[in-house]
Amino acid sequence: MDSKNMKIEKIKKKSILFIFICLSAASFLISIGNGAVKISAGEILSALLFRQDTVNSQIIWNVRLPRTIAASLTGTCLALSGSILQGVMRNPLASPNIIGVSSGAGLMTLIVLILFPEFYFLAPLGAFAGALLATMFIYFLAWKDGAGPNRIILAGVAVSSLLGAGNNAIMTFYPDKVSGIIGFMVGGLSATNWQDVFTIIPYASAGIIMVLLIQNKLNILMLGDEVATGLGINVERTRFFFIIISSLLAGAAVSVVGLLGFVGLIVPHMTRLFIGSDYRYLMPATIFTGSFVVVICDTLARTMFAPVEIPVGIIMSALGAPFFLYLLRRKAEY
Amino acid sequence: MNLTVDKLNVSYGDKEVLKNISFSVNKGEIATIIGPNGSGKTTLIKAASRCLKPTCGNIYIGDMKIDEMNTRTIAQKLAVLPQVKNVSSDVSVEELVSYGRYPHLKFGKKLCREDKEIVDWALEKTGMKELRKRYAVSLSGGERQRAWIAMTLAQKSRIIILDEPTTFLDISYQLEVLELVRELNQSLGLTVIMVLHDLNQAARYSDKILVMNNGRICCMGRPEDVVNTCLLKDIFKINADIYDDKINNCLFLIPRNTIA
Ligand SMILES: Nc1ncnc2c1ncn2[C@@H]1O[C@H](COP(=O)(O)OP(=O)(O)OP(=O)(O)O)[C@@H](O)[C@H]1O
Ligand SMILES: [Mg+2]
């Protein structure tokens, strides 16, 4: 009877995971199928499976597919990054945006794009470097016989606003270049191409694989530093490693989509509301929910006010916040 | 397996909290640390369980220095129940207890049959079998404490360190936890180091008592040698009378008044 209960629980979680996978696959079809030209699911599948020379096939392969993959990868990276941070900091407000990792990546990207536009192709590298430097700086500030979660978050918030000031200063000094980067500031995916996809794939897949290999440790870390130490985890080292992975993931995303807020904060919570806080299920689920949410929001951003395209960040916040509040109210015990 | 602390000093920042602590707890002994608030008991527990780095001195498990051992290997030999713990709202008792198997799991492996049997055994020992499906946060303070003890048992270590295992529990749960500790000590030969505030309980359940004051161990030994009116006056600032408990075969004290 008891072990039956446990099995049902497991089956339930696995089915939720399966539903997320289906939703995320469906979101790919929706995203690729919608735009100035509507393309049916059948046509998409045949174009993807057998490369044809039709116009629609061109649109799919050259425009929509790379953009959809970029949206999916950035969503996954940001959501995973947020989920990791919330776990290691044991704080529901932690996210790459709030603890300064994103703004580090953002500032470096801005510097490259505005001050050294001829090196635009180095922007992704700059973003990783920025995320990593911001992380190190936060650690340096927070370190005092070890770095506890609260101190890291406080240092992160401080660094974040410092870097934000840097961002604004650059934009004030170069007002003529601002219009081109507004999409970057709120997060946008217009004009993403295969190049973007190929630049972030190595970082994203490395991050995802590492997370899936050691997700079990997050469950233990959640029990508190002392219990985790007692269970044989090197808490400082593990936390640092997780934070590096999460800044790697956030950096990868920021270099393509810009400062897309909200995904890293809200998607992990949404996923947790459905599947619970066991990281062995939460992490795989977050991969698909992150992808689903950004792909759908990006489709809306492209099509809602066509032919005008609005940055996906605006859609994210406009839809995400109310939906999140609704979930919170429905699940009163959360 | 015995645990030895040798000339240990611990500081928070530049504030020295533990000064030159040396003692040894033998295999199969129950050693209880007592002392006034702020005397350094929790700090000592944290240092012994490698949550705090000492400024100097060493801690040995058997004859191995803990800072030269792999933290997982230590976790297989020494389990800790800290005062401050944390559990997510949807972790069941069973899952919590199964985390105790973590130090024994190979990288990326799941719990095997043997691990599950050990989890069952730990639940049985702590009387948590009926509650195994419940969420740990939904339990009463005493039930939750027993769930955590079950987790440390599942670790199957030879040494257990408990910081104030009876705090927040009503008298019957206190008794239950201490009886459980003694039972495990006697049936499995576990070495136990714990912090207690109740001197009567310390006297009744310990083989050895360590008295801390101002970051030092001021005396240690068998309860009947250590707990006396002088100690209560000097360290705990109370006048008390000491009696003999014929039924439990230990001493007990009744406080009279505090010394202003
Ligand atoms: N994180 C810390 N930073 C600085 N000082 C600390 C810290 N933790 C404890 N102390 C100080 O170290 C001393 C010993 O504290 P400790 O917690 O070990 O006492 P204790 O014997 O466990 O007391 P209690 O009976 O109240 O639990 C106290 O003076 C306390 O103020
Ligand atoms: Mg204490």
JSON list of C-alpha atoms in Angstrom, two decimals, chain A residues 2-3 5-6 9 90 145 213-214 216-217 219-220 222-224 226-227 229-234 276-278 280, chain B residues 13 46 49-51 71-72 75 78 80 82 85-86 88 90 94-96 99-100 102-103 107 132-133 148 151 155:
[
{"chain": "A", "resi": 2, "resn": "ASP", "atom": "CA", "xyz": [2.71, 2.42, 1.04]},
{"chain": "A", "resi": 3, "resn": "SER", "atom": "CA", "xyz": [5.11, 1.68, -1.77]},
{"chain": "A", "resi": 5, "resn": "ASN", "atom": "CA", "xyz": [1.54, 5.42, -2.98]},
{"chain": "A", "resi": 6, "resn": "MET", "atom": "CA", "xyz": [5.14, 6.27, -3.67]},
{"chain": "A", "resi": 9, "resn": "GLU", "atom": "CA", "xyz": [3.61, 9.94, -6.88]},
{"chain": "A", "resi": 90, "resn": "ARG", "atom": "CA", "xyz": [17.75, 28.88, -0.55]},
{"chain": "A", "resi": 145, "resn": "ASP", "atom": "CA", "xyz": [35.11, 32.85, 6.36]},
{"chain": "A", "resi": 213, "resn": "LEU", "atom": "CA", "xyz": [24.71, 15.25, -13.48]},
{"chain": "A", "resi": 214, "resn": "ILE", "atom": "CA", "xyz": [24.78, 16.91, -10.09]},
{"chain": "A", "resi": 216, "resn": "ASN", "atom": "CA", "xyz": [20.92, 15.54, -6.66]},
{"chain": "A", "resi": 217, "resn": "LYS", "atom": "CA", "xyz": [23.29, 17.71, -4.63]},
{"chain": "A", "resi": 219, "resn": "ASN", "atom": "CA", "xyz": [18.32, 18.47, -2.80]},
{"chain": "A", "resi": 220, "resn": "ILE", "atom": "CA", "xyz": [20.93, 17.99, -0.10]},
{"chain": "A", "resi": 222, "resn": "MET", "atom": "CA", "xyz": [18.39, 22.61, 0.52]},
{"chain": "A", "resi": 223, "resn": "LEU", "atom": "CA", "xyz": [18.61, 20.93, 3.95]},
{"chain": "A", "resi": 224, "resn": "GLY", "atom": "CA", "xyz": [20.91, 23.68, 5.21]},
{"chain": "A", "resi": 226, "resn": "GLU", "atom": "CA", "xyz": [25.32, 22.18, 8.32]},
{"chain": "A", "resi": 227, "resn": "VAL", "atom": "CA", "xyz": [23.19, 19.18, 7.44]},
{"chain": "A", "resi": 229, "resn": "THR", "atom": "CA", "xyz": [28.22, 19.19, 5.42]},
{"chain": "A", "resi": 230, "resn": "GLY", "atom": "CA", "xyz": [27.23, 16.37, 7.75]},
{"chain": "A", "resi": 231, "resn": "LEU", "atom": "CA", "xyz": [26.10, 14.36, 4.74]},
{"chain": "A", "resi": 232, "resn": "GLY", "atom": "CA", "xyz": [29.50, 14.73, 3.14]},
{"chain": "A", "resi": 233, "resn": "ILE", "atom": "CA", "xyz": [29.02, 17.65, 0.77]},
{"chain": "A", "resi": 234, "resn": "ASN", "atom": "CA", "xyz": [31.70, 20.27, 0.50]},
{"chain": "A", "resi": 276, "resn": "GLY", "atom": "CA", "xyz": [7.27, 20.00, -6.62]},
{"chain": "A", "resi": 277, "resn": "SER", "atom": "CA", "xyz": [10.68, 20.94, -5.30]},
{"chain": "A", "resi": 278, "resn": "ASP", "atom": "CA", "xyz": [12.55, 17.67, -5.81]},
{"chain": "A", "resi": 280, "resn": "ARG", "atom": "CA", "xyz": [15.63, 15.40, -9.73]},
{"chain": "B", "resi": 13, "resn": "GLY", "atom": "CA", "xyz": [36.64, 36.82, 13.12]},
{"chain": "B", "resi": 46, "resn": "LYS", "atom": "CA", "xyz": [30.30, 22.78, 14.71]},
{"chain": "B", "resi": 49, "resn": "SER", "atom": "CA", "xyz": [31.52, 18.32, 12.63]},
{"chain": "B", "resi": 50, "resn": "ARG", "atom": "CA", "xyz": [33.79, 20.35, 10.28]},
{"chain": "B", "resi": 51, "resn": "CYS", "atom": "CA", "xyz": [31.32, 23.21, 9.77]},
{"chain": "B", "resi": 71, "resn": "THR", "atom": "CA", "xyz": [34.38, 14.87, 3.56]},
{"chain": "B", "resi": 72, "resn": "ARG", "atom": "CA", "xyz": [32.32, 11.95, 2.23]},
{"chain": "B", "resi": 75, "resn": "ALA", "atom": "CA", "xyz": [30.17, 11.43, 6.60]},
{"chain": "B", "resi": 78, "resn": "LEU", "atom": "CA", "xyz": [30.27, 10.56, 11.67]},
{"chain": "B", "resi": 80, "resn": "VAL", "atom": "CA", "xyz": [25.62, 15.24, 12.74]},
{"chain": "B", "resi": 82, "resn": "PRO", "atom": "CA", "xyz": [22.71, 20.35, 13.96]},
{"chain": "B", "resi": 85, "resn": "LYS", "atom": "CA", "xyz": [17.85, 22.54, 9.95]},
{"chain": "B", "resi": 86, "resn": "ASN", "atom": "CA", "xyz": [15.75, 23.24, 6.96]},
{"chain": "B", "resi": 88, "resn": "SER", "atom": "CA", "xyz": [11.37, 21.99, 1.75]},
{"chain": "B", "resi": 90, "resn": "ASP", "atom": "CA", "xyz": [7.12, 18.83, -0.07]},
{"chain": "B", "resi": 94, "resn": "GLU", "atom": "CA", "xyz": [10.85, 8.83, 3.88]},
{"chain": "B", "resi": 95, "resn": "GLU", "atom": "CA", "xyz": [12.72, 11.02, 1.41]},
{"chain": "B", "resi": 96, "resn": "LEU", "atom": "CA", "xyz": [14.32, 12.98, 4.20]},
{"chain": "B", "resi": 99, "resn": "TYR", "atom": "CA", "xyz": [19.07, 11.55, 2.19]},
{"chain": "B", "resi": 100, "resn": "GLY", "atom": "CA", "xyz": [20.99, 9.94, 5.03]},
{"chain": "B", "resi": 102, "resn": "TYR", "atom": "CA", "xyz": [23.75, 10.10, 0.36]},
{"chain": "B", "resi": 103, "resn": "PRO", "atom": "CA", "xyz": [27.34, 9.67, 1.59]},
{"chain": "B", "resi": 107, "resn": "PHE", "atom": "CA", "xyz": [28.20, 9.10, -8.29]},
{"chain": "B", "resi": 132, "resn": "ARG", "atom": "CA", "xyz": [6.79, 7.89, 6.62]},
{"chain": "B", "resi": 133, "resn": "LYS", "atom": "CA", "xyz": [4.49, 9.26, 3.90]},
{"chain": "B", "resi": 148, "resn": "TRP", "atom": "CA", "xyz": [15.91, 13.99, 11.53]},
{"chain": "B", "resi": 151, "resn": "MET", "atom": "CA", "xyz": [18.12, 10.52, 8.83]},
{"chain": "B", "resi": 155, "resn": "GLN", "atom": "CA", "xyz": [23.88, 7.35, 7.61]}
]
